[in-house]
Amino acid sequence: MEHFLINNMNLNKKIKSIVLLFSTILIFWISVATIRFFYIDQYHIKIDQALNDKKHLVIIYNPACERCRSVLPELFLTKSFSRGREYVINSANMTKQQKIKSGSYLLPSFRYKGQIYETVDKILIQKIWNKSHERK
């Protein structure tokens, strides 16, 4: 009986270690995505420059937008370690003229090579992302 308890305690320690490791990795991953897409990209982006750039993907969103919240968290988490060939713009930071210039009326909006995609279709978003991030 005592042998069973010792083995059980060792198993519990291993499980706790694995859960702790997994939790640490998950927290790190979420932190990287949050810092990258919501802080670094937001405060170092020049909106007019982004709107004029047809070579890079431009994602326009609003944190209060239901449609944005339905697709962007997953996109940002899965792409948090990508090479940063996109602009992420919070529409609340745009002037009225910039909003008109963007041509986006429904969020989230994805702009690439002069095309505007106002969609929540995850398959289409993945295709746009892949096309805009392929190595040339």
Short mmCIF file of the N, C-alpha and C atoms (twelve columns), coordinates in Angstrom:
data_MODEL
# 
_entry.id   MODEL 
# 
loop_
_atom_site.group_PDB 
_atom_site.id 
_atom_site.type_symbol 
_atom_site.label_atom_id 
_atom_site.label_alt_id 
_atom_site.label_comp_id 
_atom_site.label_asym_id 
_atom_site.label_seq_id 
_atom_site.Cartn_x 
_atom_site.Cartn_y 
_atom_site.Cartn_z 
_atom_site.pdbx_PDB_model_num 
ATOM 1   N N  . MET A 1   0.824   -1.198 0.000   1 
ATOM 2   C CA . MET A 1   0.000   0.000  0.000   1 
ATOM 3   C C  . MET A 1   0.865   1.258  0.000   1 
ATOM 4   N N  . GLU A 2   1.923   1.220  0.806   1 
ATOM 5   C CA . GLU A 2   2.811   2.377  0.899   1 
ATOM 6   C C  . GLU A 2   3.506   2.626  -0.442  1 
ATOM 7   N N  . HIS A 3   3.891   1.558  -1.128  1 
ATOM 8   C CA . HIS A 3   4.528   1.666  -2.437  1 
ATOM 9   C C  . HIS A 3   3.585   2.341  -3.445  1 
ATOM 10  N N  . PHE A 4   2.318   1.988  -3.403  1 
ATOM 11  C CA . PHE A 4   1.309   2.595  -4.280  1 
ATOM 12  C C  . PHE A 4   1.202   4.099  -4.011  1 
ATOM 13  N N  . LEU A 5   1.204   4.515  -2.749  1 
ATOM 14  C CA . LEU A 5   1.103   5.933  -2.398  1 
ATOM 15  C C  . LEU A 5   2.314   6.719  -2.884  1 
ATOM 16  N N  . ILE A 6   3.497   6.151  -2.768  1 
ATOM 17  C CA . ILE A 6   4.717   6.830  -3.221  1 
ATOM 18  C C  . ILE A 6   4.684   6.979  -4.739  1 
ATOM 19  N N  . ASN A 7   4.308   5.925  -5.460  1 
ATOM 20  C CA . ASN A 7   4.210   6.002  -6.914  1 
ATOM 21  C C  . ASN A 7   3.146   7.013  -7.335  1 
ATOM 22  N N  . ASN A 8   2.048   7.047  -6.605  1 
ATOM 23  C CA . ASN A 8   0.977   7.990  -6.894  1 
ATOM 24  C C  . ASN A 8   1.454   9.429  -6.677  1 
ATOM 25  N N  . MET A 9   2.230   9.673  -5.641  1 
ATOM 26  C CA . MET A 9   2.754   11.021 -5.367  1 
ATOM 27  C C  . MET A 9   3.723   11.444 -6.467  1 
ATOM 28  N N  . ASN A 10  4.555   10.509 -6.940  1 
ATOM 29  C CA . ASN A 10  5.479   10.821 -8.031  1 
ATOM 30  C C  . ASN A 10  4.718   11.147 -9.314  1 
ATOM 31  N N  . LEU A 11  3.658   10.420 -9.566  1 
ATOM 32  C CA . LEU A 11  2.820   10.682 -10.734 1 
ATOM 33  C C  . LEU A 11  2.170   12.060 -10.624 1 
ATOM 34  N N  . ASN A 12  1.681   12.394 -9.440  1 
ATOM 35  C CA . ASN A 12  1.073   13.710 -9.233  1 
ATOM 36  C C  . ASN A 12  2.084   14.825 -9.470  1 
ATOM 37  N N  . LYS A 13  3.322   14.639 -9.029  1 
ATOM 38  C CA . LYS A 13  4.367   15.649 -9.247  1 
ATOM 39  C C  . LYS A 13  4.647   15.810 -10.737 1 
ATOM 40  N N  . LYS A 14  4.686   14.700 -11.467 1 
ATOM 41  C CA . LYS A 14  4.934   14.758 -12.908 1 
ATOM 42  C C  . LYS A 14  3.789   15.471 -13.626 1 
ATOM 43  N N  . ILE A 15  2.575   15.152 -13.227 1 
ATOM 44  C CA . ILE A 15  1.411   15.802 -13.845 1 
ATOM 45  C C  . ILE A 15  1.423   17.293 -13.548 1 
ATOM 46  N N  . LYS A 16  1.712   17.668 -12.320 1 
ATOM 47  C CA . LYS A 16  1.777   19.086 -11.956 1 
ATOM 48  C C  . LYS A 16  2.867   19.790 -12.746 1 
ATOM 49  N N  . SER A 17  4.000   19.146 -12.933 1 
ATOM 50  C CA . SER A 17  5.093   19.744 -13.709 1 
ATOM 51  C C  . SER A 17  4.684   19.948 -15.161 1 
ATOM 52  N N  . ILE A 18  4.017   18.974 -15.726 1 
ATOM 53  C CA . ILE A 18  3.573   19.085 -17.118 1 
ATOM 54  C C  . ILE A 18  2.539   20.192 -17.263 1 
ATOM 55  N N  . VAL A 19  1.600   20.258 -16.352 1 
ATOM 56  C CA . VAL A 19  0.574   21.310 -16.393 1 
ATOM 57  C C  . VAL A 19  1.217   22.676 -16.232 1 
ATOM 58  N N  . LEU A 20  2.180   22.790 -15.336 1 
ATOM 59  C CA . LEU A 20  2.877   24.065 -15.132 1 
ATOM 60  C C  . LEU A 20  3.642   24.471 -16.386 1 
ATOM 61  N N  . LEU A 21  4.329   23.528 -17.003 1 
ATOM 62  C CA . LEU A 21  5.063   23.808 -18.233 1 
ATOM 63  C C  . LEU A 21  4.111   24.246 -19.343 1 
ATOM 64  N N  . PHE A 22  3.030   23.507 -19.521 1 
ATOM 65  C CA . PHE A 22  2.036   23.843 -20.544 1 
ATOM 66  C C  . PHE A 22  1.437   25.229 -20.286 1 
ATOM 67  N N  . SER A 23  1.113   25.532 -19.046 1 
ATOM 68  C CA . SER A 23  0.545   26.834 -18.687 1 
ATOM 69  C C  . SER A 23  1.536   27.954 -18.973 1 
ATOM 70  N N  . THR A 24  2.795   27.734 -18.659 1 
ATOM 71  C CA . THR A 24  3.829   28.744 -18.911 1 
ATOM 72  C C  . THR A 24  3.961   29.016 -20.402 1 
ATOM 73  N N  . ILE A 25  3.979   27.967 -21.203 1 
ATOM 74  C CA . ILE A 25  4.078   28.131 -22.658 1 
ATOM 75  C C  . ILE A 25  2.853   28.868 -23.193 1 
ATOM 76  N N  . LEU A 26  1.687   28.502 -22.718 1 
ATOM 77  C CA . LEU A 26  0.453   29.154 -23.163 1 
ATOM 78  C C  . LEU A 26  0.439   30.635 -22.795 1 
ATOM 79  N N  . ILE A 27  0.828   30.962 -21.595 1 
ATOM 80  C CA . ILE A 27  0.876   32.361 -21.165 1 
ATOM 81  C C  . ILE A 27  1.891   33.143 -21.999 1 
ATOM 82  N N  . PHE A 28  3.050   32.542 -22.269 1 
ATOM 83  C CA . PHE A 28  4.064   33.194 -23.099 1 
ATOM 84  C C  . PHE A 28  3.523   33.460 -24.501 1 
ATOM 85  N N  . TRP A 29  2.869   32.468 -25.090 1 
ATOM 86  C CA . TRP A 29  2.326   32.572 -26.438 1 
ATOM 87  C C  . TRP A 29  1.274   33.680 -26.514 1 
ATOM 88  N N  . ILE A 30  0.360   33.699 -25.579 1 
ATOM 89  C CA . ILE A 30  -0.679  34.727 -25.554 1 
ATOM 90  C C  . ILE A 30  -0.057  36.104 -25.344 1 
ATOM 91  N N  . SER A 31  0.948   36.188 -24.508 1 
ATOM 92  C CA . SER A 31  1.627   37.467 -24.255 1 
ATOM 93  C C  . SER A 31  2.307   37.984 -25.511 1 
ATOM 94  N N  . VAL A 32  2.988   37.104 -26.225 1 
ATOM 95  C CA . VAL A 32  3.656   37.509 -27.472 1 
ATOM 96  C C  . VAL A 32  2.634   38.038 -28.470 1 
ATOM 97  N N  . ALA A 33  1.523   37.326 -28.649 1 
ATOM 98  C CA . ALA A 33  0.488   37.760 -29.597 1 
ATOM 99  C C  . ALA A 33  -0.100  39.099 -29.185 1 
ATOM 100 N N  . THR A 34  -0.399  39.255 -27.913 1 
ATOM 101 C CA . THR A 34  -0.995  40.502 -27.420 1 
ATOM 102 C C  . THR A 34  -0.040  41.663 -27.591 1 
ATOM 103 N N  . ILE A 35  1.196   41.474 -27.168 1 
ATOM 104 C CA . ILE A 35  2.180   42.556 -27.277 1 
ATOM 105 C C  . ILE A 35  2.420   42.908 -28.731 1 
ATOM 106 N N  . ARG A 36  2.565   41.903 -29.577 1 
ATOM 107 C CA . ARG A 36  2.872   42.165 -30.979 1 
ATOM 108 C C  . ARG A 36  1.740   42.877 -31.714 1 
ATOM 109 N N  . PHE A 37  0.554   42.319 -31.642 1 
ATOM 110 C CA . PHE A 37  -0.526  42.849 -32.467 1 
ATOM 111 C C  . PHE A 37  -1.237  44.055 -31.849 1 
ATOM 112 N N  . PHE A 38  -1.258  44.161 -30.537 1 
ATOM 113 C CA . PHE A 38  -2.039  45.237 -29.939 1 
ATOM 114 C C  . PHE A 38  -1.216  46.375 -29.366 1 
ATOM 115 N N  . TYR A 39  0.055   46.165 -29.127 1 
ATOM 116 C CA . TYR A 39  0.865   47.253 -28.592 1 
ATOM 117 C C  . TYR A 39  1.927   47.700 -29.575 1 
ATOM 118 N N  . ILE A 40  2.812   46.808 -29.969 1 
ATOM 119 C CA . ILE A 40  3.888   47.195 -30.880 1 
ATOM 120 C C  . ILE A 40  3.311   47.682 -32.200 1 
ATOM 121 N N  . ASP A 41  2.447   46.883 -32.811 1 
ATOM 122 C CA . ASP A 41  1.881   47.271 -34.101 1 
ATOM 123 C C  . ASP A 41  1.029   48.534 -33.996 1 
ATOM 124 N N  . GLN A 42  0.315   48.706 -32.915 1 
ATOM 125 C CA . GLN A 42  -0.570  49.857 -32.779 1 
ATOM 126 C C  . GLN A 42  0.198   51.171 -32.570 1 
ATOM 127 N N  . TYR A 43  1.270   51.135 -31.823 1 
ATOM 128 C CA . TYR A 43  1.952   52.377 -31.468 1 
ATOM 129 C C  . TYR A 43  3.112   52.711 -32.387 1 
ATOM 130 N N  . HIS A 44  3.505   51.798 -33.245 1 
ATOM 131 C CA . HIS A 44  4.615   52.069 -34.155 1 
ATOM 132 C C  . HIS A 44  4.163   52.120 -35.605 1 
ATOM 133 N N  . ILE A 45  2.883   52.154 -35.809 1 
ATOM 134 C CA . ILE A 45  2.358   52.140 -37.165 1 
ATOM 135 C C  . ILE A 45  1.984   53.563 -37.592 1 
ATOM 136 N N  . LYS A 46  2.281   53.855 -38.832 1 
ATOM 137 C CA . LYS A 46  1.842   55.112 -39.426 1 
ATOM 138 C C  . LYS A 46  0.679   54.739 -40.344 1 
ATOM 139 N N  . ILE A 47  -0.515  55.160 -39.946 1 
ATOM 140 C CA . ILE A 47  -1.730  54.722 -40.638 1 
ATOM 141 C C  . ILE A 47  -1.715  55.112 -42.110 1 
ATOM 142 N N  . ASP A 48  -1.309  56.347 -42.416 1 
ATOM 143 C CA . ASP A 48  -1.283  56.766 -43.824 1 
ATOM 144 C C  . ASP A 48  -0.304  55.922 -44.636 1 
ATOM 145 N N  . GLN A 49  0.836   55.606 -44.046 1 
ATOM 146 C CA . GLN A 49  1.816   54.762 -44.723 1 
ATOM 147 C C  . GLN A 49  1.224   53.370 -44.974 1 
ATOM 148 N N  . ALA A 50  0.537   52.830 -43.978 1 
ATOM 149 C CA . ALA A 50  -0.081  51.511 -44.123 1 
ATOM 150 C C  . ALA A 50  -1.149  51.517 -45.215 1 
ATOM 151 N N  . LEU A 51  -1.952  52.557 -45.254 1 
ATOM 152 C CA . LEU A 51  -3.022  52.633 -46.256 1 
ATOM 153 C C  . LEU A 51  -2.476  52.783 -47.674 1 
ATOM 154 N N  . ASN A 52  -1.281  53.340 -47.805 1 
ATOM 155 C CA . ASN A 52  -0.658  53.495 -49.125 1 
ATOM 156 C C  . ASN A 52  0.141   52.265 -49.556 1 
ATOM 157 N N  . ASP A 53  0.429   51.373 -48.642 1 
ATOM 158 C CA . ASP A 53  1.258   50.201 -48.921 1 
ATOM 159 C C  . ASP A 53  0.394   49.085 -49.519 1 
ATOM 160 N N  . LYS A 54  0.627   48.791 -50.781 1 
ATOM 161 C CA . LYS A 54  -0.149  47.736 -51.443 1 
ATOM 162 C C  . LYS A 54  0.576   46.390 -51.399 1 
ATOM 163 N N  . LYS A 55  1.825   46.372 -50.901 1 
ATOM 164 C CA . LYS A 55  2.604   45.141 -50.861 1 
ATOM 165 C C  . LYS A 55  2.363   44.325 -49.589 1 
ATOM 166 N N  . HIS A 56  1.851   44.975 -48.561 1 
ATOM 167 C CA . HIS A 56  1.663   44.300 -47.283 1 
ATOM 168 C C  . HIS A 56  0.185   44.256 -46.907 1 
ATOM 169 N N  . LEU A 57  -0.157  43.234 -46.162 1 
ATOM 170 C CA . LEU A 57  -1.521  43.066 -45.675 1 
ATOM 171 C C  . LEU A 57  -1.833  44.140 -44.637 1 
ATOM 172 N N  . VAL A 58  -3.006  44.729 -44.750 1 
ATOM 173 C CA . VAL A 58  -3.492  45.704 -43.770 1 
ATOM 174 C C  . VAL A 58  -4.779  45.136 -43.177 1 
ATOM 175 N N  . ILE A 59  -4.781  44.997 -41.862 1 
ATOM 176 C CA . ILE A 59  -5.964  44.503 -41.151 1 
ATOM 177 C C  . ILE A 59  -6.532  45.670 -40.357 1 
ATOM 178 N N  . ILE A 60  -7.781  46.002 -40.630 1 
ATOM 179 C CA . ILE A 60  -8.453  47.080 -39.898 1 
ATOM 180 C C  . ILE A 60  -9.537  46.436 -39.048 1 
ATOM 181 N N  . TYR A 61  -9.537  46.777 -37.781 1 
ATOM 182 C CA . TYR A 61  -10.472 46.155 -36.843 1 
ATOM 183 C C  . TYR A 61  -10.907 47.182 -35.805 1 
ATOM 184 N N  . ASN A 62  -11.858 46.784 -34.987 1 
ATOM 185 C CA . ASN A 62  -12.262 47.570 -33.830 1 
ATOM 186 C C  . ASN A 62  -12.491 46.586 -32.686 1 
ATOM 187 N N  . PRO A 63  -11.896 46.842 -31.515 1 
ATOM 188 C CA . PRO A 63  -12.046 45.899 -30.401 1 
ATOM 189 C C  . PRO A 63  -13.502 45.661 -29.987 1 
ATOM 190 N N  . ALA A 64  -14.374 46.612 -30.238 1 
ATOM 191 C CA . ALA A 64  -15.780 46.465 -29.852 1 
ATOM 192 C C  . ALA A 64  -16.600 45.705 -30.902 1 
ATOM 193 N N  . CYS A 65  -15.993 45.412 -32.024 1 
ATOM 194 C CA . CYS A 65  -16.685 44.779 -33.150 1 
ATOM 195 C C  . CYS A 65  -16.863 43.278 -32.911 1 
ATOM 196 N N  . GLU A 66  -18.123 42.831 -32.923 1 
ATOM 197 C CA . GLU A 66  -18.435 41.404 -32.735 1 
ATOM 198 C C  . GLU A 66  -17.786 40.555 -33.825 1 
ATOM 199 N N  . ARG A 67  -17.875 41.023 -35.056 1 
ATOM 200 C CA . ARG A 67  -17.288 40.277 -36.169 1 
ATOM 201 C C  . ARG A 67  -15.778 40.137 -35.989 1 
ATOM 202 N N  . CYS A 68  -15.132 41.195 -35.564 1 
ATOM 203 C CA . CYS A 68  -13.682 41.158 -35.339 1 
ATOM 204 C C  . CYS A 68  -13.333 40.157 -34.249 1 
ATOM 205 N N  . ARG A 69  -14.093 40.187 -33.188 1 
ATOM 206 C CA . ARG A 69  -13.832 39.275 -32.064 1 
ATOM 207 C C  . ARG A 69  -14.105 37.825 -32.438 1 
ATOM 208 N N  . SER A 70  -14.870 37.601 -33.490 1 
ATOM 209 C CA . SER A 70  -15.163 36.217 -33.879 1 
ATOM 210 C C  . SER A 70  -14.015 35.566 -34.648 1 
ATOM 211 N N  . VAL A 71  -13.136 36.358 -35.269 1 
ATOM 212 C CA . VAL A 71  -12.063 35.754 -36.063 1 
ATOM 213 C C  . VAL A 71  -10.656 36.203 -35.682 1 
ATOM 214 N N  . LEU A 72  -10.488 37.411 -35.204 1 
ATOM 215 C CA . LEU A 72  -9.135  37.925 -35.016 1 
ATOM 216 C C  . LEU A 72  -8.360  37.310 -33.855 1 
ATOM 217 N N  . PRO A 73  -8.966  37.024 -32.714 1 
ATOM 218 C CA . PRO A 73  -8.149  36.403 -31.656 1 
ATOM 219 C C  . PRO A 73  -7.464  35.111 -32.118 1 
ATOM 220 N N  . GLU A 74  -8.197  34.273 -32.807 1 
ATOM 221 C CA . GLU A 74  -7.611  33.025 -33.312 1 
ATOM 222 C C  . GLU A 74  -6.516  33.319 -34.329 1 
ATOM 223 N N  . LEU A 75  -6.761  34.258 -35.225 1 
ATOM 224 C CA . LEU A 75  -5.770  34.621 -36.232 1 
ATOM 225 C C  . LEU A 75  -4.507  35.148 -35.560 1 
ATOM 226 N N  . PHE A 76  -4.676  36.050 -34.608 1 
ATOM 227 C CA . PHE A 76  -3.514  36.642 -33.948 1 
ATOM 228 C C  . PHE A 76  -2.743  35.614 -33.130 1 
ATOM 229 N N  . LEU A 77  -3.437  34.692 -32.497 1 
ATOM 230 C CA . LEU A 77  -2.739  33.658 -31.724 1 
ATOM 231 C C  . LEU A 77  -1.965  32.710 -32.639 1 
ATOM 232 N N  . THR A 78  -2.580  32.288 -33.722 1 
ATOM 233 C CA . THR A 78  -1.904  31.336 -34.603 1 
ATOM 234 C C  . THR A 78  -0.789  31.993 -35.402 1 
ATOM 235 N N  . LYS A 79  -0.840  33.292 -35.575 1 
ATOM 236 C CA . LYS A 79  0.160   33.985 -36.403 1 
ATOM 237 C C  . LYS A 79  1.092   34.879 -35.590 1 
ATOM 238 N N  . SER A 80  1.123   34.701 -34.278 1 
ATOM 239 C CA . SER A 80  1.902   35.600 -33.428 1 
ATOM 240 C C  . SER A 80  3.397   35.529 -33.696 1 
ATOM 241 N N  . PHE A 81  3.895   34.435 -34.252 1 
ATOM 242 C CA . PHE A 81  5.325   34.312 -34.523 1 
ATOM 243 C C  . PHE A 81  5.643   34.455 -36.012 1 
ATOM 244 N N  . SER A 82  4.711   35.002 -36.783 1 
ATOM 245 C CA . SER A 82  4.970   35.188 -38.212 1 
ATOM 246 C C  . SER A 82  5.962   36.341 -38.382 1 
ATOM 247 N N  . ARG A 83  6.333   36.602 -39.587 1 
ATOM 248 C CA . ARG A 83  7.415   37.540 -39.857 1 
ATOM 249 C C  . ARG A 83  7.001   39.004 -39.882 1 
ATOM 250 N N  . GLY A 84  5.783   39.332 -39.547 1 
ATOM 251 C CA . GLY A 84  5.375   40.724 -39.448 1 
ATOM 252 C C  . GLY A 84  5.248   41.463 -40.755 1 
ATOM 253 N N  . ARG A 85  4.656   40.833 -41.728 1 
ATOM 254 C CA . ARG A 85  4.441   41.485 -43.022 1 
ATOM 255 C C  . ARG A 85  3.020   42.024 -43.121 1 
ATOM 256 N N  . GLU A 86  2.550   42.602 -42.058 1 
ATOM 257 C CA . GLU A 86  1.190   43.133 -42.051 1 
ATOM 258 C C  . GLU A 86  1.118   44.351 -41.140 1 
ATOM 259 N N  . TYR A 87  0.094   45.142 -41.389 1 
ATOM 260 C CA . TYR A 87  -0.233  46.269 -40.518 1 
ATOM 261 C C  . TYR A 87  -1.554  45.931 -39.837 1 
ATOM 262 N N  . VAL A 88  -1.643  46.204 -38.565 1 
ATOM 263 C CA . VAL A 88  -2.881  45.995 -37.822 1 
ATOM 264 C C  . VAL A 88  -3.311  47.360 -37.299 1 
ATOM 265 N N  . ILE A 89  -4.482  47.811 -37.729 1 
ATOM 266 C CA . ILE A 89  -4.943  49.156 -37.399 1 
ATOM 267 C C  . ILE A 89  -6.259  49.082 -36.639 1 
ATOM 268 N N  . ASN A 90  -6.282  49.722 -35.495 1 
ATOM 269 C CA . ASN A 90  -7.516  49.886 -34.731 1 
ATOM 270 C C  . ASN A 90  -8.259  51.057 -35.372 1 
ATOM 271 N N  . SER A 91  -9.445  50.823 -35.864 1 
ATOM 272 C CA . SER A 91  -10.186 51.881 -36.566 1 
ATOM 273 C C  . SER A 91  -10.497 53.071 -35.658 1 
ATOM 274 N N  . ALA A 92  -10.488 52.859 -34.348 1 
ATOM 275 C CA . ALA A 92  -10.724 53.965 -33.418 1 
ATOM 276 C C  . ALA A 92  -9.584  54.986 -33.460 1 
ATOM 277 N N  . ASN A 93  -8.423  54.583 -33.971 1 
ATOM 278 C CA . ASN A 93  -7.272  55.483 -34.065 1 
ATOM 279 C C  . ASN A 93  -7.204  56.196 -35.409 1 
ATOM 280 N N  . MET A 94  -8.154  55.927 -36.272 1 
ATOM 281 C CA . MET A 94  -8.142  56.523 -37.609 1 
ATOM 282 C C  . MET A 94  -8.981  57.798 -37.640 1 
ATOM 283 N N  . THR A 95  -8.525  58.750 -38.449 1 
ATOM 284 C CA . THR A 95  -9.320  59.960 -38.660 1 
ATOM 285 C C  . THR A 95  -10.439 59.634 -39.653 1 
ATOM 286 N N  . LYS A 96  -11.374 60.556 -39.777 1 
ATOM 287 C CA . LYS A 96  -12.474 60.357 -40.724 1 
ATOM 288 C C  . LYS A 96  -11.934 60.227 -42.150 1 
ATOM 289 N N  . GLN A 97  -10.940 61.043 -42.499 1 
ATOM 290 C CA . GLN A 97  -10.349 60.979 -43.837 1 
ATOM 291 C C  . GLN A 97  -9.647  59.639 -44.065 1 
ATOM 292 N N  . GLN A 98  -8.966  59.124 -43.048 1 
ATOM 293 C CA . GLN A 98  -8.295  57.833 -43.182 1 
ATOM 294 C C  . GLN A 98  -9.312  56.701 -43.346 1 
ATOM 295 N N  . LYS A 99  -10.419 56.797 -42.643 1 
ATOM 296 C CA . LYS A 99  -11.462 55.775 -42.783 1 
ATOM 297 C C  . LYS A 99  -12.034 55.784 -44.190 1 
ATOM 298 N N  . ILE A 100 -12.243 56.969 -44.741 1 
ATOM 299 C CA . ILE A 100 -12.751 57.074 -46.112 1 
ATOM 300 C C  . ILE A 100 -11.714 56.525 -47.085 1 
ATOM 301 N N  . LYS A 101 -10.453 56.910 -46.883 1 
ATOM 302 C CA . LYS A 101 -9.369  56.456 -47.766 1 
ATOM 303 C C  . LYS A 101 -9.209  54.940 -47.726 1 
ATOM 304 N N  . SER A 102 -9.465  54.343 -46.568 1 
ATOM 305 C CA . SER A 102 -9.292  52.889 -46.432 1 
ATOM 306 C C  . SER A 102 -10.283 52.121 -47.300 1 
ATOM 307 N N  . GLY A 103 -11.438 52.711 -47.547 1 
ATOM 308 C CA . GLY A 103 -12.461 52.041 -48.334 1 
ATOM 309 C C  . GLY A 103 -13.170 50.941 -47.575 1 
ATOM 310 N N  . SER A 104 -12.908 50.844 -46.295 1 
ATOM 311 C CA . SER A 104 -13.494 49.799 -45.459 1 
ATOM 312 C C  . SER A 104 -14.721 50.332 -44.748 1 
ATOM 313 N N  . TYR A 105 -15.811 49.616 -44.903 1 
ATOM 314 C CA . TYR A 105 -17.046 50.035 -44.253 1 
ATOM 315 C C  . TYR A 105 -17.568 48.970 -43.293 1 
ATOM 316 N N  . LEU A 106 -17.056 47.763 -43.436 1 
ATOM 317 C CA . LEU A 106 -17.460 46.663 -42.590 1 
ATOM 318 C C  . LEU A 106 -16.188 46.027 -42.025 1 
ATOM 319 N N  . LEU A 107 -16.177 45.820 -40.731 1 
ATOM 320 C CA . LEU A 107 -14.984 45.287 -40.080 1 
ATOM 321 C C  . LEU A 107 -15.195 43.831 -39.699 1 
ATOM 322 N N  . PRO A 108 -14.143 43.039 -39.626 1 
ATOM 323 C CA . PRO A 108 -12.764 43.374 -39.944 1 
ATOM 324 C C  . PRO A 108 -12.582 43.484 -41.452 1 
ATOM 325 N N  . SER A 109 -11.593 44.273 -41.796 1 
ATOM 326 C CA . SER A 109 -11.298 44.511 -43.198 1 
ATOM 327 C C  . SER A 109 -9.850  44.111 -43.454 1 
ATOM 328 N N  . PHE A 110 -9.645  43.405 -44.549 1 
ATOM 329 C CA . PHE A 110 -8.311  42.962 -44.939 1 
ATOM 330 C C  . PHE A 110 -8.016  43.580 -46.298 1 
ATOM 331 N N  . ARG A 111 -6.936  44.361 -46.375 1 
ATOM 332 C CA . ARG A 111 -6.558  45.011 -47.631 1 
ATOM 333 C C  . ARG A 111 -5.232  44.440 -48.093 1 
ATOM 334 N N  . TYR A 112 -5.218  44.006 -49.345 1 
ATOM 335 C CA . TYR A 112 -3.969  43.492 -49.900 1 
ATOM 336 C C  . TYR A 112 -3.977  43.683 -51.402 1 
ATOM 337 N N  . LYS A 113 -2.902  44.276 -51.912 1 
ATOM 338 C CA . LYS A 113 -2.727  44.534 -53.348 1 
ATOM 339 C C  . LYS A 113 -3.927  45.253 -53.955 1 
ATOM 340 N N  . GLY A 114 -4.440  46.242 -53.245 1 
ATOM 341 C CA . GLY A 114 -5.539  47.046 -53.754 1 
ATOM 342 C C  . GLY A 114 -6.922  46.437 -53.580 1 
ATOM 343 N N  . GLN A 115 -6.996  45.214 -53.131 1 
ATOM 344 C CA . GLN A 115 -8.281  44.552 -52.908 1 
ATOM 345 C C  . GLN A 115 -8.688  44.705 -51.441 1 
ATOM 346 N N  . ILE A 116 -9.973  44.855 -51.204 1 
ATOM 347 C CA . ILE A 116 -10.515 44.962 -49.856 1 
ATOM 348 C C  . ILE A 116 -11.429 43.766 -49.618 1 
ATOM 349 N N  . TYR A 117 -11.163 43.063 -48.531 1 
ATOM 350 C CA . TYR A 117 -11.971 41.913 -48.151 1 
ATOM 351 C C  . TYR A 117 -12.585 42.208 -46.792 1 
ATOM 352 N N  . GLU A 118 -13.874 42.370 -46.744 1 
ATOM 353 C CA . GLU A 118 -14.587 42.613 -45.483 1 
ATOM 354 C C  . GLU A 118 -15.285 41.308 -45.121 1 
ATOM 355 N N  . THR A 119 -14.556 40.453 -44.428 1 
ATOM 356 C CA . THR A 119 -15.044 39.083 -44.256 1 
ATOM 357 C C  . THR A 119 -14.716 38.526 -42.877 1 
ATOM 358 N N  . VAL A 120 -15.483 37.526 -42.491 1 
ATOM 359 C CA . VAL A 120 -15.170 36.725 -41.309 1 
ATOM 360 C C  . VAL A 120 -14.989 35.256 -41.718 1 
ATOM 361 N N  . ASP A 121 -14.918 35.005 -43.008 1 
ATOM 362 C CA . ASP A 121 -14.701 33.669 -43.543 1 
ATOM 363 C C  . ASP A 121 -13.251 33.261 -43.247 1 
ATOM 364 N N  . LYS A 122 -13.082 32.338 -42.315 1 
ATOM 365 C CA . LYS A 122 -11.741 31.958 -41.857 1 
ATOM 366 C C  . LYS A 122 -10.894 31.355 -42.970 1 
ATOM 367 N N  . ILE A 123 -11.511 30.647 -43.871 1 
ATOM 368 C CA . ILE A 123 -10.772 30.047 -44.987 1 
ATOM 369 C C  . ILE A 123 -10.247 31.142 -45.913 1 
ATOM 370 N N  . LEU A 124 -11.083 32.118 -46.244 1 
ATOM 371 C CA . LEU A 124 -10.660 33.227 -47.086 1 
ATOM 372 C C  . LEU A 124 -9.574  34.053 -46.386 1 
ATOM 373 N N  . ILE A 125 -9.745  34.298 -45.093 1 
ATOM 374 C CA . ILE A 125 -8.746  35.058 -44.338 1 
ATOM 375 C C  . ILE A 125 -7.407  34.327 -44.364 1 
ATOM 376 N N  . GLN A 126 -7.429  33.018 -44.210 1 
ATOM 377 C CA . GLN A 126 -6.193  32.231 -44.252 1 
ATOM 378 C C  . GLN A 126 -5.534  32.325 -45.628 1 
ATOM 379 N N  . LYS A 127 -6.342  32.299 -46.688 1 
ATOM 380 C CA . LYS A 127 -5.799  32.420 -48.046 1 
ATOM 381 C C  . LYS A 127 -5.157  33.788 -48.248 1 
ATOM 382 N N  . ILE A 128 -5.823  34.843 -47.778 1 
ATOM 383 C CA . ILE A 128 -5.271  36.206 -47.887 1 
ATOM 384 C C  . ILE A 128 -3.960  36.290 -47.116 1 
ATOM 385 N N  . TRP A 129 -3.964  35.739 -45.896 1 
ATOM 386 C CA . TRP A 129 -2.749  35.772 -45.058 1 
ATOM 387 C C  . TRP A 129 -1.605  35.032 -45.763 1 
ATOM 388 N N  . ASN A 130 -1.887  33.841 -46.256 1 
ATOM 389 C CA . ASN A 130 -0.843  33.045 -46.909 1 
ATOM 390 C C  . ASN A 130 -0.286  33.760 -48.131 1 
ATOM 391 N N  . LYS A 131 -1.168  34.330 -48.928 1 
ATOM 392 C CA . LYS A 131 -0.730  35.030 -50.134 1 
ATOM 393 C C  . LYS A 131 0.140   36.239 -49.762 1 
ATOM 394 N N  . SER A 132 -0.247  36.962 -48.750 1 
ATOM 395 C CA . SER A 132 0.486   38.172 -48.364 1 
ATOM 396 C C  . SER A 132 1.793   37.861 -47.636 1 
ATOM 397 N N  . HIS A 133 1.948   36.652 -47.137 1 
ATOM 398 C CA . HIS A 133 3.143   36.293 -46.382 1 
ATOM 399 C C  . HIS A 133 4.043   35.277 -47.085 1 
ATOM 400 N N  . GLU A 134 3.713   34.943 -48.330 1 
ATOM 401 C CA . GLU A 134 4.573   33.978 -49.019 1 
ATOM 402 C C  . GLU A 134 5.896   34.629 -49.359 1 
ATOM 403 N N  . ARG A 135 6.930   33.823 -49.323 1 
ATOM 404 C CA . ARG A 135 8.282   34.327 -49.617 1 
ATOM 405 C C  . ARG A 135 8.422   34.551 -51.109 1 
ATOM 406 N N  . LYS A 136 9.071   35.635 -51.409 1 
ATOM 407 C CA . LYS A 136 9.223   35.989 -52.840 1 
ATOM 408 C C  . LYS A 136 10.650  35.934 -53.251 1 
# 
